[in-house]
Amino acid sequence: MSAVGVVDRAGWAELVRNTGGRTLTPSVVLFTGPDQVLVGATARNSAVLQPDDCVQFIKREMGNPHYSFIDSHQVEHRPEQISAYLLRALADGAAEALGEPVEDVVITVPAYFDDTRRKATADAARIAGLNLLRLVNEPTAAAISYGVQHGDAGTVLVYDLGGGTFDVTLMRVSGDSCEVIATDGDRNLGGFDFDNALMRFVAERVAELGGEEDLLEDPYLTAEVRERCELAKTDLSQAHRTVVRVGSGRSAHAVEITRERFEEMIEPYLHRTEVLVEGLLEDAGTTWDQVDRVLPVGGSTRIPAVRALLEKLSGKKPDLRVHPDEAVCLGAAQLAAQVAAAAGSGAAPGKELAVRDVTSQSMGIVVTADDDASQLLNDVVIARNTAIPAMVERTYRTVAEDQDAVSVQLTEGEGEVLERVNILTEQPVELPSGLPAGAPLRLRMSYDTDGLVHAELFDETNDRRLGEIELERPLNLDAGRVDEMRAAMQRMTVG
């Protein structure tokens, strides 16, 4: 689900209703023609009839260069474009409701999004014709909303389990600040996986009842089963049993599902969240006794088994005072008002919080081993969970006399083993002539408030700047391609 929030004249954040009169918009895109796109409830309701033209859960594919959606008109769409359609529809709907154009935006992202996925999200905003003020981590936005609404000081653990992603964030909230201590997560863990588990169970039962053996290989039946299973998942948060009815072959089949059986299906996924939560607390040097409140955020936290897990782990009942579907958006709106006011383009919100976030990924550089110049290692420069914005300088040395260049490879990931990290960019940098072996070269690496990394290299011998390391980001679109997609967006009818 997606939502749009604004801060009213009294300084309070509120959600903006879409053209259908609802505050939540399904994050679903339907391609109805070569230049026509539908977004939201209409698109979701048409998924069963037009599965080949419908795409959802695109957040999981952001920054994936190998993914593209090809609709029935044989038009290819990158994840950045699909996300841009969603953003454009949300902005247009908000503009209609507010009676004025919407151009400046703050967009929320999963806390565990890496540089590639954050850059892809920023590209989507540009393609949609929006001016991105800030990217903010979703758990941080939820904590902002909590802090503004309730103002309770203490250490808060935000457990954010949505439709496609999972984040867990530990932070300190006070009357005037929100400081993130540590964050972790899994960008491929959420309600979508619960739906898939239900779908597999239903397909197996239908086969046992004499229905089709390959129910989930038919795209139309798959779309129908997914829709029914999503409804069943919701029902099981209120009732102890439900029935999924599926038309298969010559007859319809009714598959009964109990809450107990459903909880067995999703237990492996919940265990993955438990491992991440416990690991986060260990990394932060924090015990459950030091956690004052647990905030469940995201639609999947409505599942009773999720809340029971949180109570078992923490020894305290989850704090349900923030709306699981709305808290992230309301916090982002509050932050947007603060950013706009600081830039002189908007009125100050009624209550402001100083927000301090952390890096979700470690950033480093490829270096040679001290005892073997042929062995390459990853050297972490900015560690995960460092407060941002951050700037770290580190000095390295040339390996040969009169060395004419160095190859700078910036990395993202943990540990020294090069095969376990991502190479963000590889760029040759020319060196001045006459440098001795072991000449010092200083790397300055910074991490901005949007979670994007920047780097510069300096020659300390001659006290000169050698230049900025341009992050070509091979997994992302180049600037020219983004501009092409932005121009193409202007020819699209998005509704």
Coordinates of C-alpha atoms in Angstrom, one line a residue:
M1 CA 0.0 0.0 0.0
S2 CA 1.0 3.6 -0.6
A3 CA -0.1 6.8 0.9
V4 CA 0.4 10.6 0.7
G5 CA 0.6 12.9 3.7
V6 CA 0.7 16.6 4.3
V7 CA 1.0 18.9 7.3
D8 CA -2.0 21.1 7.8
R9 CA -1.9 24.8 8.9
A10 CA -2.1 23.8 12.5
G11 CA 1.1 21.8 12.2
W12 CA -0.4 18.3 12.3
A13 CA 0.2 15.6 9.7
E14 CA -2.8 14.1 7.9
L15 CA -3.3 11.6 5.1
V16 CA -4.6 12.9 1.7
R17 CA -7.5 10.9 0.2
N18 CA -7.1 9.6 -3.3
T19 CA -9.6 10.0 -6.1
G20 CA -11.4 7.0 -4.8
G21 CA -11.9 8.7 -1.4
R22 CA -9.4 6.4 0.4
T23 CA -6.2 7.2 2.2
L24 CA -4.4 4.0 1.1
T25 CA -3.7 3.2 -2.5
P26 CA -2.7 -0.3 -3.5
S27 CA 0.8 -0.2 -5.0
V28 CA -0.4 -2.0 -8.2
V29 CA 0.2 -0.9 -11.8
L30 CA -1.9 -2.1 -14.8
F31 CA -0.8 -1.4 -18.4
T32 CA -4.0 -0.9 -20.5
G33 CA -2.3 0.3 -23.6
P34 CA 1.1 1.3 -25.1
D35 CA 0.8 4.7 -23.4
Q36 CA -1.8 4.1 -20.8
V37 CA -1.4 3.1 -17.1
L38 CA -3.8 2.6 -14.3
V39 CA -2.7 2.7 -10.7
G40 CA -4.3 1.6 -7.4
A41 CA -7.5 -0.2 -6.6
T42 CA -8.7 -0.3 -10.2
A43 CA -5.5 -2.0 -11.3
R44 CA -5.6 -4.5 -8.4
N45 CA -9.2 -5.4 -9.2
S46 CA -8.2 -6.1 -12.8
A47 CA -5.3 -8.3 -11.9
V48 CA -7.4 -11.5 -12.2
L49 CA -8.6 -10.6 -15.7
Q50 CA -5.3 -9.1 -17.0
P51 CA -2.5 -10.8 -15.1
D52 CA 0.0 -10.4 -18.0
D53 CA -0.4 -6.6 -17.7
C54 CA -0.4 -6.2 -13.9
V55 CA 2.6 -5.7 -11.7
Q56 CA 2.9 -5.3 -7.9
F57 CA 5.5 -5.5 -5.2
I58 CA 7.9 -3.6 -7.4
K59 CA 9.8 -2.3 -4.4
R60 CA 11.5 -5.7 -4.2
E61 CA 13.0 -5.2 -7.7
M62 CA 14.3 -1.6 -7.2
G63 CA 17.9 -1.4 -8.4
N64 CA 17.7 -4.9 -10.0
P65 CA 19.2 -4.4 -13.5
H66 CA 18.1 -7.9 -14.6
Y67 CA 14.4 -7.3 -14.0
S68 CA 12.0 -5.7 -16.4
F69 CA 8.3 -6.1 -16.8
I70 CA 7.1 -6.8 -20.4
D71 CA 3.4 -6.2 -20.9
S72 CA 1.1 -7.8 -23.4
H73 CA 1.8 -4.9 -25.9
Q74 CA 5.5 -6.0 -25.7
V75 CA 6.5 -2.8 -24.0
E76 CA 9.3 -3.1 -21.5
H77 CA 9.2 -1.3 -18.2
R78 CA 12.1 -1.0 -15.7
P79 CA 11.4 -1.0 -12.0
E80 CA 12.3 2.7 -11.8
Q81 CA 9.6 3.4 -14.4
I82 CA 7.0 1.3 -12.7
S83 CA 7.7 3.1 -9.4
A84 CA 7.5 6.4 -11.2
Y85 CA 4.0 5.6 -12.5
L86 CA 3.0 5.0 -8.8
L87 CA 4.6 8.2 -7.7
R88 CA 3.1 10.2 -10.5
A89 CA -0.4 8.9 -9.8
L90 CA -0.1 9.6 -6.1
A91 CA 1.2 13.1 -6.7
D92 CA -1.6 13.9 -9.2
G93 CA -4.3 12.5 -6.8
A94 CA -2.9 14.6 -4.0
A95 CA -2.8 17.7 -6.2
E96 CA -6.4 17.2 -7.1
A97 CA -7.4 16.9 -3.4
L98 CA -5.3 19.8 -2.3
G99 CA -6.1 22.1 -5.2
E100 CA -2.5 22.9 -6.0
P101 CA 0.4 21.1 -7.8
V102 CA 2.6 18.7 -5.8
E103 CA 6.2 18.9 -6.8
D104 CA 8.5 18.7 -3.7
V105 CA 8.4 15.3 -2.0
V106 CA 9.9 13.2 0.8
I107 CA 9.8 9.5 -0.1
T108 CA 10.2 6.6 2.4
V109 CA 12.3 3.5 1.7
P110 CA 13.0 0.4 3.6
A111 CA 15.8 1.0 6.1
Y112 CA 17.9 -1.8 4.7
F113 CA 17.8 -0.4 1.1
D114 CA 21.4 -0.1 -0.1
D115 CA 22.9 2.6 -2.2
T116 CA 21.8 1.0 -5.5
R117 CA 18.1 0.8 -4.4
R118 CA 18.1 4.3 -2.9
K119 CA 19.6 5.7 -6.2
A120 CA 16.9 3.7 -8.1
T121 CA 14.2 5.3 -5.9
A122 CA 15.7 8.8 -6.5
D123 CA 15.7 8.1 -10.2
A124 CA 12.0 7.1 -10.1
A125 CA 11.1 10.4 -8.5
R126 CA 13.0 12.2 -11.3
I127 CA 11.3 10.2 -14.0
A128 CA 7.9 11.1 -12.3
G129 CA 8.8 14.8 -12.6
L130 CA 9.1 15.2 -8.8
N131 CA 11.7 17.2 -6.8
L132 CA 13.0 14.8 -4.2
L133 CA 13.7 16.6 -0.9
R134 CA 14.8 13.6 1.1
L135 CA 14.7 9.9 1.3
V136 CA 13.8 8.7 4.8
N137 CA 13.9 5.2 6.2
E138 CA 10.4 3.8 6.9
P139 CA 11.0 2.9 10.6
T140 CA 12.5 6.3 11.2
A141 CA 9.4 8.0 9.7
A142 CA 7.2 5.8 11.9
A143 CA 9.2 6.9 15.0
I144 CA 8.8 10.6 14.0
S145 CA 5.1 10.1 13.8
Y146 CA 5.1 8.4 17.2
G147 CA 7.3 11.1 18.7
V148 CA 5.2 13.9 17.4
Q149 CA 1.9 12.3 18.5
H150 CA 2.9 11.0 21.9
G151 CA 6.2 12.4 22.8
D152 CA 7.1 9.5 25.2
A153 CA 10.9 9.5 25.8
G154 CA 12.7 6.2 25.8
T155 CA 14.3 3.5 23.7
V156 CA 12.0 2.2 21.0
L157 CA 12.2 -0.8 18.8
V158 CA 10.3 -0.4 15.5
Y159 CA 9.4 -3.8 13.9
D160 CA 8.3 -2.9 10.4
L161 CA 6.8 -5.9 8.5
G162 CA 5.0 -4.8 5.3
G163 CA 3.8 -6.5 2.2
G164 CA 7.2 -6.9 0.6
T165 CA 10.0 -5.9 3.0
F166 CA 11.1 -6.2 6.7
D167 CA 13.0 -3.7 8.7
V168 CA 13.9 -3.5 12.4
T169 CA 15.3 -0.3 13.9
L170 CA 16.3 0.6 17.4
M171 CA 16.1 4.3 18.3
R172 CA 16.0 6.8 21.1
V173 CA 13.0 9.1 21.1
S174 CA 12.7 12.2 23.3
G175 CA 10.5 15.3 23.3
D176 CA 12.6 17.0 20.6
S177 CA 14.7 14.4 18.9
C178 CA 14.7 11.0 17.2
E179 CA 18.1 9.2 17.1
V180 CA 18.5 5.9 15.4
I181 CA 20.9 3.5 17.1
A182 CA 21.0 0.6 14.7
T183 CA 19.0 -0.9 11.9
D184 CA 18.8 -4.2 10.0
G185 CA 16.3 -5.9 7.7
D186 CA 15.5 -8.1 4.7
R187 CA 14.2 -6.5 1.5
N188 CA 12.7 -9.8 0.4
L189 CA 10.6 -10.7 3.4
G190 CA 7.0 -9.7 4.1
G191 CA 3.3 -10.4 3.6
F192 CA 3.9 -11.4 -0.1
D193 CA 5.8 -14.5 1.2
F194 CA 2.8 -15.3 3.5
D195 CA 0.5 -15.1 0.5
N196 CA 2.8 -17.4 -1.5
A197 CA 2.8 -20.0 1.4
L198 CA -1.0 -19.9 1.4
M199 CA -1.2 -20.3 -2.3
R200 CA 1.1 -23.3 -2.3
F201 CA -1.1 -24.9 0.4
V202 CA -4.3 -24.2 -1.5
A203 CA -2.8 -25.5 -4.8
E204 CA -1.8 -28.8 -3.0
R205 CA -5.2 -29.2 -1.5
V206 CA -7.0 -28.6 -4.8
A207 CA -4.9 -31.3 -6.4
E208 CA -5.7 -33.7 -3.6
L209 CA -9.4 -32.9 -4.1
G210 CA -9.2 -33.9 -7.8
G211 CA -8.6 -30.5 -9.3
E212 CA -5.8 -29.3 -11.5
E213 CA -2.3 -30.6 -10.6
D214 CA -0.6 -27.4 -11.9
L215 CA -3.0 -24.8 -10.6
L216 CA -0.2 -22.1 -10.1
E217 CA 1.2 -22.5 -13.6
D218 CA -1.9 -20.8 -15.2
P219 CA -1.4 -17.0 -14.8
Y220 CA -5.2 -16.4 -14.7
L221 CA -5.8 -19.0 -12.0
T222 CA -2.7 -17.9 -10.1
A223 CA -4.0 -14.3 -10.0
E224 CA -7.4 -15.6 -8.8
V225 CA -5.8 -17.8 -6.1
R226 CA -3.6 -14.9 -5.0
E227 CA -6.5 -12.6 -4.6
R228 CA -8.5 -15.2 -2.5
C229 CA -5.4 -16.0 -0.4
E230 CA -4.8 -12.3 0.4
L231 CA -8.4 -12.1 1.6
A232 CA -8.0 -15.3 3.6
K233 CA -4.9 -13.9 5.3
T234 CA -6.8 -10.9 6.4
D235 CA -9.8 -13.0 7.6
L236 CA -7.5 -15.1 9.7
S237 CA -6.4 -12.0 11.7
Q238 CA -10.0 -11.8 12.9
A239 CA -11.3 -15.4 12.7
H240 CA -9.8 -18.8 13.6
R241 CA -10.7 -20.4 10.3
T242 CA -11.7 -19.4 6.8
V243 CA -12.4 -21.0 3.4
V244 CA -10.7 -20.3 0.1
R245 CA -12.9 -21.1 -2.9
V246 CA -11.2 -21.7 -6.2
G247 CA -12.6 -22.5 -9.6
S248 CA -10.4 -25.3 -11.0
G249 CA -11.2 -27.7 -13.9
R250 CA -14.9 -28.5 -14.2
S251 CA -15.8 -27.7 -10.6
A252 CA -15.0 -25.3 -7.8
H253 CA -13.1 -26.4 -4.7
A254 CA -13.3 -25.1 -1.1
V255 CA -10.1 -25.3 0.9
E256 CA -10.5 -24.7 4.7
I257 CA -7.6 -23.0 6.4
T258 CA -7.3 -22.6 10.2
R259 CA -5.3 -19.9 11.9
E260 CA -3.2 -22.5 13.5
R261 CA -2.3 -24.0 10.1
F262 CA -1.6 -20.6 8.7
E263 CA 0.8 -19.8 11.6
E264 CA 2.7 -23.0 10.9
M265 CA 3.1 -21.9 7.3
I266 CA 4.6 -18.5 8.1
E267 CA 6.6 -19.6 11.1
P268 CA 9.9 -19.9 9.1
Y269 CA 9.5 -16.3 7.9
L270 CA 8.7 -15.0 11.4
H271 CA 11.7 -16.9 12.7
R272 CA 13.8 -14.9 10.1
T273 CA 12.5 -11.7 11.6
E274 CA 13.3 -13.0 15.1
V275 CA 16.9 -13.7 14.1
L276 CA 17.3 -10.2 12.7
V277 CA 15.8 -8.6 15.8
E278 CA 18.0 -10.5 18.2
G279 CA 21.1 -9.8 16.1
L280 CA 20.3 -6.1 16.0
L281 CA 20.0 -5.9 19.8
E282 CA 23.3 -7.8 20.1
D283 CA 25.1 -5.5 17.7
A284 CA 23.7 -2.4 19.5
G285 CA 24.8 -3.8 22.9
T286 CA 21.2 -3.5 24.1
T287 CA 19.0 -6.0 26.1
W288 CA 15.3 -6.2 26.1
D289 CA 15.2 -4.7 29.6
Q290 CA 16.6 -1.5 28.1
V291 CA 13.9 -1.3 25.4
D292 CA 10.9 0.7 26.6
R293 CA 8.5 0.2 23.8
V294 CA 8.0 -2.0 20.8
L295 CA 6.2 -0.4 17.8
P296 CA 4.7 -2.8 15.2
V297 CA 4.5 -1.0 11.9
G298 CA 3.3 -2.3 8.5
G299 CA 0.1 -4.2 7.5
S300 CA 1.5 -7.6 8.2
T301 CA 1.9 -6.8 11.9
R302 CA -1.9 -7.1 12.3
I303 CA -1.4 -10.9 12.2
P304 CA -1.9 -12.2 15.7
A305 CA 1.2 -14.5 15.5
V306 CA 3.4 -11.5 14.8
R307 CA 2.2 -9.6 17.8
A308 CA 2.5 -12.7 19.9
L309 CA 6.1 -13.1 18.7
L310 CA 6.9 -9.5 19.7
E311 CA 5.4 -10.0 23.2
K312 CA 7.4 -13.3 23.7
L313 CA 10.6 -11.7 22.6
S314 CA 10.3 -8.4 24.5
G315 CA 8.3 -9.5 27.6
K316 CA 6.0 -6.5 27.0
K317 CA 2.9 -5.9 24.9
P318 CA 3.5 -4.1 21.6
D319 CA 2.5 -0.4 21.7
L320 CA -0.4 -0.1 19.3
R321 CA -0.9 3.7 19.5
V322 CA 0.5 4.2 16.0
H323 CA -1.5 3.1 13.0
P324 CA 0.4 0.3 11.3
D325 CA -0.5 1.5 7.8
E326 CA -0.4 5.3 8.4
A327 CA 2.5 5.9 10.8
V328 CA 5.2 5.9 8.1
C329 CA 3.4 8.3 5.9
L330 CA 2.5 10.7 8.7
G331 CA 6.1 10.8 9.9
A332 CA 7.4 11.4 6.4
A333 CA 4.9 14.3 6.0
Q334 CA 6.2 15.8 9.3
L335 CA 9.8 15.5 8.1
A336 CA 8.8 17.1 4.7
A337 CA 7.4 20.1 6.5
Q338 CA 10.6 20.5 8.5
V339 CA 12.8 20.2 5.4
A340 CA 10.6 22.7 3.5
A341 CA 10.6 25.1 6.4
A342 CA 14.4 24.9 6.7
A343 CA 14.7 25.7 3.0
G344 CA 12.3 28.7 3.4
S345 CA 9.7 27.2 1.2
G346 CA 7.1 26.3 3.8
A347 CA 5.6 27.1 7.2
A348 CA 7.2 25.4 10.2
P349 CA 5.3 22.4 11.5
G350 CA 3.7 22.6 14.9
K351 CA 6.2 20.3 16.5
E352 CA 9.7 19.6 15.2
L353 CA 12.0 16.7 15.9
A354 CA 15.7 16.6 15.3
V355 CA 16.2 13.4 13.3
R356 CA 19.5 11.5 13.3
D357 CA 19.6 8.3 11.2
V358 CA 22.3 5.7 10.6
T359 CA 23.9 3.9 7.7
S360 CA 22.2 0.6 6.8
Q361 CA 25.2 -0.8 4.9
S362 CA 29.0 -0.6 5.4
M363 CA 31.0 1.3 2.7
G364 CA 34.6 0.6 1.9
I365 CA 37.4 0.3 -0.7
V366 CA 39.4 -2.5 -2.2
V367 CA 43.0 -2.6 -1.0
T368 CA 46.0 -4.9 -1.3
A369 CA 46.9 -7.1 1.6
D370 CA 49.9 -5.9 3.7
D371 CA 51.9 -9.1 3.2
D372 CA 50.8 -9.9 -0.4
A373 CA 50.2 -7.2 -2.9
S374 CA 48.5 -9.7 -5.2
Q375 CA 45.7 -10.4 -2.7
L376 CA 42.8 -8.0 -2.7
L377 CA 40.7 -7.3 0.4
N378 CA 37.7 -5.1 1.3
D379 CA 38.5 -2.4 3.8
V380 CA 35.4 -0.9 5.5
V381 CA 35.7 2.8 5.8
I382 CA 32.2 3.8 7.1
A383 CA 30.8 1.0 9.2
R384 CA 27.1 -0.1 9.2
N385 CA 25.0 1.8 11.8
T386 CA 27.3 4.9 11.7
A387 CA 25.3 8.1 12.4
I388 CA 24.6 10.1 9.2
P389 CA 25.5 12.4 7.7
A390 CA 29.0 11.0 8.1
M391 CA 32.4 11.7 6.7
V392 CA 35.5 9.5 7.3
E393 CA 39.0 10.0 6.0
R394 CA 41.5 7.2 5.7
T395 CA 45.1 7.2 4.2
Y396 CA 46.4 4.5 1.8
R397 CA 49.7 4.3 0.1
T398 CA 51.0 3.7 -3.4
V399 CA 52.7 0.3 -4.1
A400 CA 55.4 1.3 -6.6
E401 CA 57.7 4.2 -7.3
D402 CA 56.5 6.7 -9.9
Q403 CA 53.1 5.0 -10.0
D404 CA 51.0 6.8 -12.6
A405 CA 47.5 5.7 -11.5
V406 CA 45.4 3.9 -9.0
S407 CA 42.2 1.9 -9.6
V408 CA 39.7 3.0 -7.0
Q409 CA 37.0 0.4 -6.3
L410 CA 34.3 1.5 -3.7
T411 CA 32.4 -1.3 -2.0
E412 CA 29.2 -1.9 -0.1
G413 CA 29.0 -4.8 2.4
E414 CA 30.6 -6.4 5.5
G415 CA 33.9 -8.0 6.1
E416 CA 37.2 -8.3 4.3
V417 CA 36.3 -11.0 1.8
L418 CA 35.9 -9.3 -1.5
E419 CA 33.5 -11.9 -2.9
R420 CA 30.9 -11.1 -0.2
V421 CA 30.6 -7.4 -1.0
N422 CA 29.2 -5.3 -3.9
I423 CA 31.5 -3.2 -6.1
L424 CA 29.7 0.1 -6.4
T425 CA 32.2 1.6 -8.9
E426 CA 35.6 1.1 -10.3
Q427 CA 37.4 4.2 -11.5
P428 CA 41.1 4.9 -12.5
V429 CA 42.6 8.0 -11.0
E430 CA 45.8 9.5 -12.5
L431 CA 48.6 10.3 -10.1
P432 CA 51.2 13.1 -10.5
S433 CA 54.6 11.9 -11.7
G434 CA 57.5 11.4 -9.3
L435 CA 55.7 9.9 -6.3
P436 CA 57.8 7.5 -4.3
A437 CA 56.6 4.1 -3.4
G438 CA 54.4 4.3 -0.3
A439 CA 53.3 7.9 -1.1
P440 CA 50.2 8.7 1.0
L441 CA 46.8 9.0 -0.7
R442 CA 43.9 10.2 1.5
L443 CA 40.4 8.9 0.8
R444 CA 37.5 11.0 2.0
M445 CA 34.2 9.1 2.0
S446 CA 30.9 10.6 3.1
Y447 CA 27.4 9.3 3.5
D448 CA 24.6 11.8 3.1
T449 CA 21.2 12.1 4.7
D450 CA 19.6 10.2 1.9
G451 CA 21.9 7.2 2.4
L452 CA 23.9 7.9 -0.7
V453 CA 27.7 7.7 -0.7
H454 CA 30.3 10.1 -2.1
A455 CA 34.1 9.9 -2.2
E456 CA 37.2 12.1 -3.0
L457 CA 40.9 11.2 -3.3
F458 CA 43.8 13.5 -2.2
D459 CA 47.5 13.4 -2.9
E460 CA 49.0 14.2 0.5
T461 CA 52.6 14.6 -0.8
N462 CA 51.7 17.6 -2.9
D463 CA 48.6 18.6 -0.8
R464 CA 46.2 18.5 -3.8
R465 CA 42.8 17.1 -4.6
L466 CA 43.0 14.4 -7.3
G467 CA 39.2 14.5 -7.9
E468 CA 35.9 13.1 -6.9
I469 CA 35.2 9.4 -7.4
E470 CA 32.2 9.3 -9.6
L471 CA 29.9 6.5 -8.6
E472 CA 28.9 5.2 -12.0
R473 CA 26.7 2.7 -10.2
P474 CA 26.6 0.0 -12.9
L475 CA 23.4 -1.5 -11.5
N476 CA 21.6 1.9 -11.9
L477 CA 20.3 3.8 -14.9
D478 CA 22.6 6.5 -16.3
A479 CA 21.5 10.1 -16.3
G480 CA 20.7 10.1 -20.0
R481 CA 18.4 7.1 -19.7
V482 CA 16.6 8.7 -16.7
D483 CA 16.0 11.8 -18.8
E484 CA 14.6 9.6 -21.7
M485 CA 12.2 7.9 -19.3
R486 CA 11.2 11.2 -17.9
A487 CA 10.3 12.5 -21.4
A488 CA 8.5 9.3 -22.1
M489 CA 6.5 9.7 -18.9
Q490 CA 5.1 13.0 -20.1
R491 CA 3.5 11.1 -23.0
M492 CA 1.9 8.5 -20.7
T493 CA -1.7 8.7 -19.4
V494 CA -1.5 7.7 -15.8
G495 CA -4.7 7.4 -13.8

